Coordinates of C-alpha atoms in Angstrom, one line a residue:
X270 CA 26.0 14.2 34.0
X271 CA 25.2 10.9 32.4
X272 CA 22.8 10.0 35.3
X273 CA 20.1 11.7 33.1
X274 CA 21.0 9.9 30.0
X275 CA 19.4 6.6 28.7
X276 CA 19.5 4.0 26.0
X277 CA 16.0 3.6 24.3
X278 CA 15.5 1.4 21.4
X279 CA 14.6 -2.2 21.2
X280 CA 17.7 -4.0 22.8
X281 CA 18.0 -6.1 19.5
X282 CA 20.0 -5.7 16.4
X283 CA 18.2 -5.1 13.3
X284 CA 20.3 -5.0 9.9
X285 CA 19.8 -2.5 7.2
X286 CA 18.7 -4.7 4.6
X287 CA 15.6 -5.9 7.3
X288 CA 14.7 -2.0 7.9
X289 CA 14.6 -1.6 4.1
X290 CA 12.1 -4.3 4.1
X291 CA 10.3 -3.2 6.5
X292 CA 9.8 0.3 5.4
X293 CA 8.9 -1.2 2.0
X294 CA 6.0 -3.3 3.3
X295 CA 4.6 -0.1 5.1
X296 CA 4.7 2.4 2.7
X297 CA 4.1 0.1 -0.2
X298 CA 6.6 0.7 -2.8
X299 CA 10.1 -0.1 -3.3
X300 CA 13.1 1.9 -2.1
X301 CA 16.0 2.4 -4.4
X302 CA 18.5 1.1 -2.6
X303 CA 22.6 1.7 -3.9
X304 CA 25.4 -0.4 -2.0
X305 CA 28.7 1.0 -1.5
X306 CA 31.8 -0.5 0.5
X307 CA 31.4 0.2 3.8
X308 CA 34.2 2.5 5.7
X309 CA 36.9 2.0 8.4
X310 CA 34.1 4.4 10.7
X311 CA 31.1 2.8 10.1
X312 CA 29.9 0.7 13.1
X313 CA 29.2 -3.1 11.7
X314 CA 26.4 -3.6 14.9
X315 CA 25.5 -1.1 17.2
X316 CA 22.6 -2.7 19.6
X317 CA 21.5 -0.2 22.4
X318 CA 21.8 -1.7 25.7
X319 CA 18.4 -0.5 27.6
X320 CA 18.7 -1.9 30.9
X321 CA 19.0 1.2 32.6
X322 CA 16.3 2.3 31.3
X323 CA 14.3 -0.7 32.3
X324 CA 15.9 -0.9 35.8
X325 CA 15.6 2.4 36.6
X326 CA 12.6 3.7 34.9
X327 CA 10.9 0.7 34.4
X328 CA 10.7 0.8 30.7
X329 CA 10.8 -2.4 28.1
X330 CA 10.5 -2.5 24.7
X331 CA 6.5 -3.4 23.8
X332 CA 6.2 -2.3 20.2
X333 CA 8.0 -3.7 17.6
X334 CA 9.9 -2.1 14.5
X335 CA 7.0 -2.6 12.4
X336 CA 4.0 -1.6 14.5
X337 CA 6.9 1.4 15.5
X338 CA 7.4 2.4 12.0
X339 CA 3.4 2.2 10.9
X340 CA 2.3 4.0 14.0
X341 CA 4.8 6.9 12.9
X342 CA 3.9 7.1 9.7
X343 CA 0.2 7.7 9.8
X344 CA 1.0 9.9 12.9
X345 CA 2.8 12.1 10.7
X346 CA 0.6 11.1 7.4
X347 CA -2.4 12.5 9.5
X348 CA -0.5 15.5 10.9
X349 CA 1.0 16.9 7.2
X350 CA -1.1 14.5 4.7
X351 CA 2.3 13.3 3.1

């Protein structure tokens, strides 16, 4: 059932023009980046509501996007030298 089932992300919106920048900044190059109309089944905001998560589990959000993404990539960096 869904009693097993939560939200985890940051509880804030973050647009896809902000993640490009962000990814840019960590891995220190630009991102070729090609914008097309969007379609009638694209989701314009999608936010993940984690209050279950926090009321139940006793989770927030502590790291940010950034810290998130740079954490990730040495992780991974370190564990197959890309």
């Amino acid at each position: 059932g869904t009693e097993n089932i939560f939200n985890l992300g940051s509880g804030h919106a973050t647009s896809l023009n902000e993640l490009i920048k962000v990814l840019e900044k960590v891995f220190g190059s630009r991102f070729p980046v090609q914008y097309s109309e969007s379609r009638k089944l694209d989701v314009p905001v999608n936010v993940l509501d984690v209050s279950r998560a926090k009321k139940e589990l006793g989770l927030s959000p502590v790291t940010g996007l950034e810290e998130g993404i740079k954490n990730t990539y040495k992780y991974l960096k370190g564990l197959f030298g890309v």
